[in-house]
Coordinates of C-alpha atoms in Angstrom, one line a residue:
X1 CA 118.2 140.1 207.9
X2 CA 118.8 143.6 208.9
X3 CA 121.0 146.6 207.4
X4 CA 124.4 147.1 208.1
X5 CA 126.6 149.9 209.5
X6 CA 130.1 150.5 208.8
X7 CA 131.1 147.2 207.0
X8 CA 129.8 145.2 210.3
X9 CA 128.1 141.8 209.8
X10 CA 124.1 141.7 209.5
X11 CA 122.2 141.5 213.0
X12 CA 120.3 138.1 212.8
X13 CA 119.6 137.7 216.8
X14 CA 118.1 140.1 218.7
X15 CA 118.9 140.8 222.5
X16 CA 117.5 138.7 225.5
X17 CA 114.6 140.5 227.3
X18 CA 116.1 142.4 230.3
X19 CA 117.4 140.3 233.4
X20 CA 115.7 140.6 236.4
X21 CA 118.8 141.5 238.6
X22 CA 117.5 140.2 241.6
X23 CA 119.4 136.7 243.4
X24 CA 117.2 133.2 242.8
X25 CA 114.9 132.9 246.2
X26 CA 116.2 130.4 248.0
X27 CA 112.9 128.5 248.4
X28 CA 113.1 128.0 244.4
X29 CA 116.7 126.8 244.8
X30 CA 115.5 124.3 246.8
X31 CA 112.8 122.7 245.1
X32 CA 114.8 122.3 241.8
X33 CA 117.3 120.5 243.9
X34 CA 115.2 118.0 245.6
X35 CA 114.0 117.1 241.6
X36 CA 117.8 117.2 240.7
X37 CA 117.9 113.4 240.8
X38 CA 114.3 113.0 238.5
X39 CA 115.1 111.4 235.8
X40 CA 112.0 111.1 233.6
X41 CA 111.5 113.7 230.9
X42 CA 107.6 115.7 231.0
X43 CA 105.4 114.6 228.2
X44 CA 105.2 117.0 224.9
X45 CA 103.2 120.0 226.2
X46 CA 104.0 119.4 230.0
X47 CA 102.5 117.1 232.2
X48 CA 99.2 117.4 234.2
X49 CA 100.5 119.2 237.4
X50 CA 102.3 121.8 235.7
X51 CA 99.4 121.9 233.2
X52 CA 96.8 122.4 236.8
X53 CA 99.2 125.0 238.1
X54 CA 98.4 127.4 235.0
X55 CA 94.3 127.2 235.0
X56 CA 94.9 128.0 238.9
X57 CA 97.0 131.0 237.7
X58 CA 94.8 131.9 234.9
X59 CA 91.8 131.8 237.3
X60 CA 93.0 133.9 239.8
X61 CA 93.2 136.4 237.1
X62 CA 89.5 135.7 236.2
X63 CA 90.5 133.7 232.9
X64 CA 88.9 130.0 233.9
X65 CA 90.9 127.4 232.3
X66 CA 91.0 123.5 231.6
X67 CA 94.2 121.4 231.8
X68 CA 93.1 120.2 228.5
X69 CA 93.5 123.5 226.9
X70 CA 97.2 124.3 227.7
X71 CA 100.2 123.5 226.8
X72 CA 103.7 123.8 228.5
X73 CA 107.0 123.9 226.7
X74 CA 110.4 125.2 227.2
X75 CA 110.7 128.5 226.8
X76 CA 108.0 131.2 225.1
X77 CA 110.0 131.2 221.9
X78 CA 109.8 127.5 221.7
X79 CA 106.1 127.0 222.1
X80 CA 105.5 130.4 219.9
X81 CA 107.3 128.5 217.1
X82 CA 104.9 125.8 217.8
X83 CA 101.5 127.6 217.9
X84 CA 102.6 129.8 215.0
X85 CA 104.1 126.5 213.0
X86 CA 100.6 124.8 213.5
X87 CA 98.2 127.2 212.8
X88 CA 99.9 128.4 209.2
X89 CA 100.3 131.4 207.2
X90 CA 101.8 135.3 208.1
X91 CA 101.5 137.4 211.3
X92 CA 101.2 140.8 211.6
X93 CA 102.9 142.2 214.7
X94 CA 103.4 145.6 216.2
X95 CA 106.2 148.0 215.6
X96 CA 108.3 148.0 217.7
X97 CA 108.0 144.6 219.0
X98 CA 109.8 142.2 220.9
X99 CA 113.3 141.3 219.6
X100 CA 112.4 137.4 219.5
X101 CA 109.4 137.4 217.7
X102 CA 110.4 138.3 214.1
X103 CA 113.2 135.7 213.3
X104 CA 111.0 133.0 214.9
X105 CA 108.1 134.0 212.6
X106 CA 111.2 133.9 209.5
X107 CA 112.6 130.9 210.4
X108 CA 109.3 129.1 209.7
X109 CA 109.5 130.5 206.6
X110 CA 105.9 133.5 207.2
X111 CA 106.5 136.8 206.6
X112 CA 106.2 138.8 209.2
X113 CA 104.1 142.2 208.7
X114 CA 104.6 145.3 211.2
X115 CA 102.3 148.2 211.8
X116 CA 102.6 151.2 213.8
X117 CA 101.4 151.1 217.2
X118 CA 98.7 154.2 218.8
X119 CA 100.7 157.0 220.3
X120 CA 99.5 155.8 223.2
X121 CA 101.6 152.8 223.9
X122 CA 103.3 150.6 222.4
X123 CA 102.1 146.4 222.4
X124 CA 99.0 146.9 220.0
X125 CA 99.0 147.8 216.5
X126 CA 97.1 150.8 215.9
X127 CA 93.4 148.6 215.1
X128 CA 92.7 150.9 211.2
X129 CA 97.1 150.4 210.1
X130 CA 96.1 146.6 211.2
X131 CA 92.7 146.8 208.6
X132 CA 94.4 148.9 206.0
X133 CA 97.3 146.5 206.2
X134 CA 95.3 143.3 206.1
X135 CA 93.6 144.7 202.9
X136 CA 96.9 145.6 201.1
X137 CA 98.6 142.2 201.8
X138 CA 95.7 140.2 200.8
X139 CA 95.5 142.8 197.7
X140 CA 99.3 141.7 197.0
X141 CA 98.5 137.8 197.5
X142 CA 99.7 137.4 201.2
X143 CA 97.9 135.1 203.5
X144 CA 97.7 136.9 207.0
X145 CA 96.1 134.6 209.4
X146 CA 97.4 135.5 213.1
X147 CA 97.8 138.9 215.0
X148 CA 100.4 138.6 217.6
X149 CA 100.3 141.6 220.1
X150 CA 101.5 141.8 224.0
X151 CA 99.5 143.3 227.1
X152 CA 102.4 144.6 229.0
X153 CA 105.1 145.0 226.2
X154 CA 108.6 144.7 226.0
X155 CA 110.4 147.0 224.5
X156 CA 108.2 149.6 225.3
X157 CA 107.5 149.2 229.0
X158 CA 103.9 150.0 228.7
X159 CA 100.5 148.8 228.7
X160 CA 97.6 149.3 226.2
X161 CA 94.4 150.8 227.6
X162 CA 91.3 148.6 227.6
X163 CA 89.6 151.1 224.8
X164 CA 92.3 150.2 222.5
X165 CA 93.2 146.6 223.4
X166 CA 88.8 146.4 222.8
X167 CA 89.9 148.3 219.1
X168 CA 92.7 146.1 218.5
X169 CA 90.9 143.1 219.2
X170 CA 87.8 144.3 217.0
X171 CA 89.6 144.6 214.3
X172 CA 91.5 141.6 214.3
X173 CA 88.1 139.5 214.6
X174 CA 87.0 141.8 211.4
X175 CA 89.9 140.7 209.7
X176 CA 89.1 136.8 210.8
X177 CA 92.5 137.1 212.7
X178 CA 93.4 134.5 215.4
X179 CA 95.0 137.1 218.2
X180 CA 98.0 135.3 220.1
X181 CA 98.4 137.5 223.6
X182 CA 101.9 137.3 225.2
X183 CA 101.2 138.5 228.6
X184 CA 104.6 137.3 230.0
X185 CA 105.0 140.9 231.2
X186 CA 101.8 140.5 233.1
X187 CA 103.0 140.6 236.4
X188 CA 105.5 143.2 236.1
X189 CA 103.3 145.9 236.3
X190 CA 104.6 149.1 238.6
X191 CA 101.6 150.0 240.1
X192 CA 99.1 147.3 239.8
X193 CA 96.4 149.5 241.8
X194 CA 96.5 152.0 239.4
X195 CA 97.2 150.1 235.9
X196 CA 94.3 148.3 234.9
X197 CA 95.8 145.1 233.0
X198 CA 92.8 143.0 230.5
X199 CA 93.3 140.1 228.0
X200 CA 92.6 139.6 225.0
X201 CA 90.9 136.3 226.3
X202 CA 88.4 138.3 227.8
X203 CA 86.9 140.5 225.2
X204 CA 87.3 137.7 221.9
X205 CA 87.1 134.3 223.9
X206 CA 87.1 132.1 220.8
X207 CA 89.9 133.1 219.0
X208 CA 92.7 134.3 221.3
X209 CA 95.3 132.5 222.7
X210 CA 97.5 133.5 225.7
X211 CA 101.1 132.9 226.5
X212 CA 102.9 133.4 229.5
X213 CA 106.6 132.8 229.6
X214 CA 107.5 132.6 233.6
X215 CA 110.7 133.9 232.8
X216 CA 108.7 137.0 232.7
X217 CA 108.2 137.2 236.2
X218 CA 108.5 134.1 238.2
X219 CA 111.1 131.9 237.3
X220 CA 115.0 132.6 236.5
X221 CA 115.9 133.0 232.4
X222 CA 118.1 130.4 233.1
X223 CA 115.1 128.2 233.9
X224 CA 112.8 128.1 230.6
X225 CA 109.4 127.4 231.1
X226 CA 106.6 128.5 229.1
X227 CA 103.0 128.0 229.3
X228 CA 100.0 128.6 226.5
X229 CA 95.9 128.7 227.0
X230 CA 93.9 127.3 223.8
X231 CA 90.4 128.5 223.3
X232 CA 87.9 126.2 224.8
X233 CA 86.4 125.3 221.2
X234 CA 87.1 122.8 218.3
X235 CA 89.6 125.1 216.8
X236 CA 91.8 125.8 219.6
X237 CA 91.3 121.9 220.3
X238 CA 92.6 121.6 216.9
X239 CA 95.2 123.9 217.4
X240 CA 96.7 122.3 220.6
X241 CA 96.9 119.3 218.8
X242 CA 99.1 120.7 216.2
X243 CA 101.3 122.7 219.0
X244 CA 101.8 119.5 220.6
X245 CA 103.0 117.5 217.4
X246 CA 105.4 120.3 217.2
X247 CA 106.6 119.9 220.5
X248 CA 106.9 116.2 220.4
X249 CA 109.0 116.6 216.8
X250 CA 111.3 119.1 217.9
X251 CA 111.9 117.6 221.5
X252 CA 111.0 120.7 222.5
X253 CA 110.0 119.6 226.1
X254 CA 110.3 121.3 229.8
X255 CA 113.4 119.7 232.0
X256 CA 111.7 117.9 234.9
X257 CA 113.8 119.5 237.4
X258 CA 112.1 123.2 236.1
X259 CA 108.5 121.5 235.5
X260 CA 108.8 121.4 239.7
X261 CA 109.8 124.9 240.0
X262 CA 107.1 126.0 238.0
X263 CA 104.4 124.5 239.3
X264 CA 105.6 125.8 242.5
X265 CA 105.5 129.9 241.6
X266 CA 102.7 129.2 239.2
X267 CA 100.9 128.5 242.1
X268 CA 102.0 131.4 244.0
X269 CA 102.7 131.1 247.6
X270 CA 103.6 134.0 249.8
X271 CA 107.1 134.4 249.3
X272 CA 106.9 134.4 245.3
X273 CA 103.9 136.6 245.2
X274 CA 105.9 138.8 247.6
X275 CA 109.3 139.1 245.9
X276 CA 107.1 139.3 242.5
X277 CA 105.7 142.4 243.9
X278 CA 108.5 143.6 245.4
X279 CA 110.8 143.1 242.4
X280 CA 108.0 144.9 240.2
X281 CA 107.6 148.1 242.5
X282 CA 111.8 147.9 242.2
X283 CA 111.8 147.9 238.8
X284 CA 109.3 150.8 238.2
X285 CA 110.7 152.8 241.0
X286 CA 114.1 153.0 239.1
X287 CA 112.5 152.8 235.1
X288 CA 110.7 156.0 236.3
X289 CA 113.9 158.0 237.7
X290 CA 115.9 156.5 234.5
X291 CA 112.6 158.0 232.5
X292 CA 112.9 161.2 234.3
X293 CA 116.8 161.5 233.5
X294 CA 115.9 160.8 229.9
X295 CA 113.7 163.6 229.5
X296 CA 115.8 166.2 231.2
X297 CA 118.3 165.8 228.5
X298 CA 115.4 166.6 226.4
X299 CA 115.0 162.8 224.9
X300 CA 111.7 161.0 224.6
X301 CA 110.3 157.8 226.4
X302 CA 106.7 157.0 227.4
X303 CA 106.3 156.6 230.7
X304 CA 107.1 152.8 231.8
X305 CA 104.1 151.0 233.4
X306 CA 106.2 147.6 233.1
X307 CA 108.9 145.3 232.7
X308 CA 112.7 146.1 233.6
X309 CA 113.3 148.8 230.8
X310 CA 112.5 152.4 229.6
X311 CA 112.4 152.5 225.8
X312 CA 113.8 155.8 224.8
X313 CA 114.2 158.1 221.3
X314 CA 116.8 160.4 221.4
X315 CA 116.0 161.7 218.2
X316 CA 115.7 165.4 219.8
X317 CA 119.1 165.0 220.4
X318 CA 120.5 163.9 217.3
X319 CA 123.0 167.3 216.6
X320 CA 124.8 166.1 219.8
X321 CA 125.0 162.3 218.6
X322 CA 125.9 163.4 215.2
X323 CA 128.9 165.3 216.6
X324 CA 130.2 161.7 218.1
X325 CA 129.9 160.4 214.6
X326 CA 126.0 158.4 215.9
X327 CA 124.0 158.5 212.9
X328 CA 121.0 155.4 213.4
X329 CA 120.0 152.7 216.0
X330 CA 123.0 150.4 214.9
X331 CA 126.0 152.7 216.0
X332 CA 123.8 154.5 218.9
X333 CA 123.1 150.8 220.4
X334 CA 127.4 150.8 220.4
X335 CA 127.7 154.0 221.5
X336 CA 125.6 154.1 224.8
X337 CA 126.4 151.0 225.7
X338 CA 130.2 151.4 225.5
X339 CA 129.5 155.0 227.8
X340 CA 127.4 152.6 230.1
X341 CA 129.0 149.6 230.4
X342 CA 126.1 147.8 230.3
X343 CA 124.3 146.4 227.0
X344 CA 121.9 149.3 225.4
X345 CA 120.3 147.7 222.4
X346 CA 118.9 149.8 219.6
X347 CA 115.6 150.2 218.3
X348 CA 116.3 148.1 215.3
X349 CA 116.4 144.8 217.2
X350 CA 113.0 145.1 217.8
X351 CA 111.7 145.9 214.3
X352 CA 111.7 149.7 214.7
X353 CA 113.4 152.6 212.2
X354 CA 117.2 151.8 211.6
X355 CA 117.4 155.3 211.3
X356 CA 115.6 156.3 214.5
X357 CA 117.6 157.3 217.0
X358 CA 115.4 154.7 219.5
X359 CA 117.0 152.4 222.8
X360 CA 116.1 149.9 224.9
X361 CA 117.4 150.8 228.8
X362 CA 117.5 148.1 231.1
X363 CA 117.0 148.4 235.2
X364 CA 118.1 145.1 235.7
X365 CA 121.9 146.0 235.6
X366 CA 121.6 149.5 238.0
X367 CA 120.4 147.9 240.9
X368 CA 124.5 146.6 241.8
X369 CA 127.0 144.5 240.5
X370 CA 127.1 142.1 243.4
X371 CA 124.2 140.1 244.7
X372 CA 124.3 142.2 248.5
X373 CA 123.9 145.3 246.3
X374 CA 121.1 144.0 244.4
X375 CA 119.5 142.7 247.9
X376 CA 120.1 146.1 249.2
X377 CA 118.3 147.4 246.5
X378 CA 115.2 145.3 246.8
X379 CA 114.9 146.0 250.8
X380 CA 115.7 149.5 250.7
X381 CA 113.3 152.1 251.5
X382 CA 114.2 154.4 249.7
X383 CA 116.5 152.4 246.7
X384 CA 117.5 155.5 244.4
X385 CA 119.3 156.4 248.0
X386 CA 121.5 153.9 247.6
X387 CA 125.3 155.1 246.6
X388 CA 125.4 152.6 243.9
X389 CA 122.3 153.3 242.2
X390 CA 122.9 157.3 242.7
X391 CA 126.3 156.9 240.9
X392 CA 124.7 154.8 237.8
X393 CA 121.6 157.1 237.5
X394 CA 124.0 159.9 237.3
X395 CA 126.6 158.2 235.0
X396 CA 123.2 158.3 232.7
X397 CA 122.5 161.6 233.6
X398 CA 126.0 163.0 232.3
X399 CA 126.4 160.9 229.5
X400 CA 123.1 161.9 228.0
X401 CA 123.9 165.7 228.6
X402 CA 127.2 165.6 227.1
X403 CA 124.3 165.7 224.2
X404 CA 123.1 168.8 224.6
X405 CA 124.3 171.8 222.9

């Protein structure tokens, strides 16, 4: 449970990740209506088509895979909950992190430990806060067993160099950590030519596991489906096991209807891989005029390599916030969002400083408010042409220098 601000309840949930903003393809549409009519529910941890859709996925990003070792469910934060239930004692995450990872980790009862992340980027803790830390909550009698970090991370749109994913990684196998990669935001990247994306699967084979929620970038959010890849050793064997137990306890199982639709864009065909691309270049060509509006006013944000959102500190401009009565995360988060009209959630939804003046801003909602708009966006050669876009990048633009002195 988090602080308050001016007598209002505690925050408890934290926001969805970003919307894509983009139309369903109509291909999709189609192949969840012809299994409209299946009836059969998929077997706890999804069933062996869906399971053979993910080591083709995984292989064609030079991570080879057995059905055996995966596990589908509905929804990352449902087969999180499973892993982290199975495998037992506290995680240590990065700060900031993901708004759903903390009360998952809380409602199973762990305590959830956050260290800083490298100047760098965000998605990684910084690998000696992770040591130190380790040491001091083993000092204090805490039982730190898994690190849980993110390639391509939300909130903070970027992605960790191989040097310090490597660090990160090191020192999580020093501190007999099991590393649990979300790389949901995989396939999000801007500029996948230029952004070199690894896995933690790659550098510490036998004790990381990888999840990949296609909500990320391949299915609808309406549409949960979720998939995760077990080290190919006893323990992960072990560790499956005890996902799947979960799974089957809690009913937490993938509607038939979706388990079609995901084997379908797991397996990638032209259209998805095209509109995947298309929506990611999208995506980063607005993040990156939204990060360039940002730091006109004189605000901070790393540059976004990922995802559908610029995570922003407008600490630098804290006089100007003060003098419309913004004093932390809580009553900036209420603030923007009532000046934008679209939902701007604070950095304390995703573990940061309440009293860090941080932000979450999401593409998703500039590219239109009606589905030819968001079409028009997507085609466009040139989309921060487009009236509507212009008029929302602006309507940033002058809120955020109203700030200034």
């Amino acid at each position: 449970m988090q602080r308050t601000a001016q007598g209002r309840g505690p925050v408890r949930y934290g926001p969805p990740a970003p919307p894509p903003g983009l139309p369903v393809l109509p291909e999709l549409t189609a192949v969840i209506a012809a299994a409209a009519e299946r009836s059969a529910p998929e077997p706890p941890g999804g069933s062996v088509p869906v399971r053979e859709a993910a080591c083709r996925h995984w292989e064609r990003r030079g991570l080879a895979t057995a059905p055996e070792d995966v596990a589908a469910g509905p929804g990352a934060p449902a087969l999180l909950l499973a892993l982290l239930g199975a495998y037992g004692g506290d995680v240590l995450l990065p700060r900031p992190c993901p708004a759903w990872w903390t009360p998952g980790i809380r409602l199973l009862g762990r305590r959830a430990y956050h260290v800083p992340t490298p100047a760098e980027c965000g998605g990684v803790p910084d690998p000696y806060a992770l040591l130190e830390t380790v040491r001091r909550v083993r000092a204090e009698g805490g039982d730190p067993r898994v690190l849980l970090l993110s390639v391509a991370d939300d909130p903070t749109a970027t992605v960790p160099p191989p040097e310090l994913l490597l660090e990160a990684c090191e020192a999580a196998a020093t501190a007999d950590l099991f590393v649990v990669s979300d790389e949901s935001w995989r396939d999000t990247v801007h500029r996948p030519h230029d952004t070199l994306v690894l896995s933690p699967a790659e550098m510490i084979p036998d004790r990381a596991a990888v999840l990949l929620d296609l909500a990320g970038a391949l299915l609808p959010a309406g549409w949960p489906a979720a998939v995760v890849r077990f080290p190919d050793t006893p323990h992960g064997a072990w560790l499956r096991a005890g996902t799947l137990d979960i799974l089957a306890a809690t009913g937490s199982l993938v509607a038939g209807p979706v388990a079609g639709a995901a084997v379908h864009v797991l397996d990638e065909p032209g259209t998805v891989a095209e509109r995947v691309r298309a929506a990611a270049a999208l995506h980063g060509a607005v993040a990156s005029a939204v990060h360039g509006r940002l730091l006109a006013a004189g605000a901070l944000a790393r540059p976004p390599q990922a995802g559908r959102h610029v995570y922003a500190d407008l600490t630098p401009l804290r006089p100007g916030l003060a003098r419309e009565g913004v004093r932390d995360a809580m009553e900036l988060e209420d603030w923007l969002g009532t000046r934008l009209g679209t939902p701007a959630p604070g950095g304390q939804r995703f573990a940061d400083e309440l009293g860090a003046l941080r932000v979450r801003l999401s593409t998703g909602p500039l590219l239109g408010a009606t589905t030819e708009e968001r079409l028009a966006a997507l085609t466009a050669r040139d989309p921060l042409e487009l009236p509507h876009l212009r008029d929302s990048l602006d309507l940033l633009g002058s809120v955020l220098a109203g700030l200034t002195p």
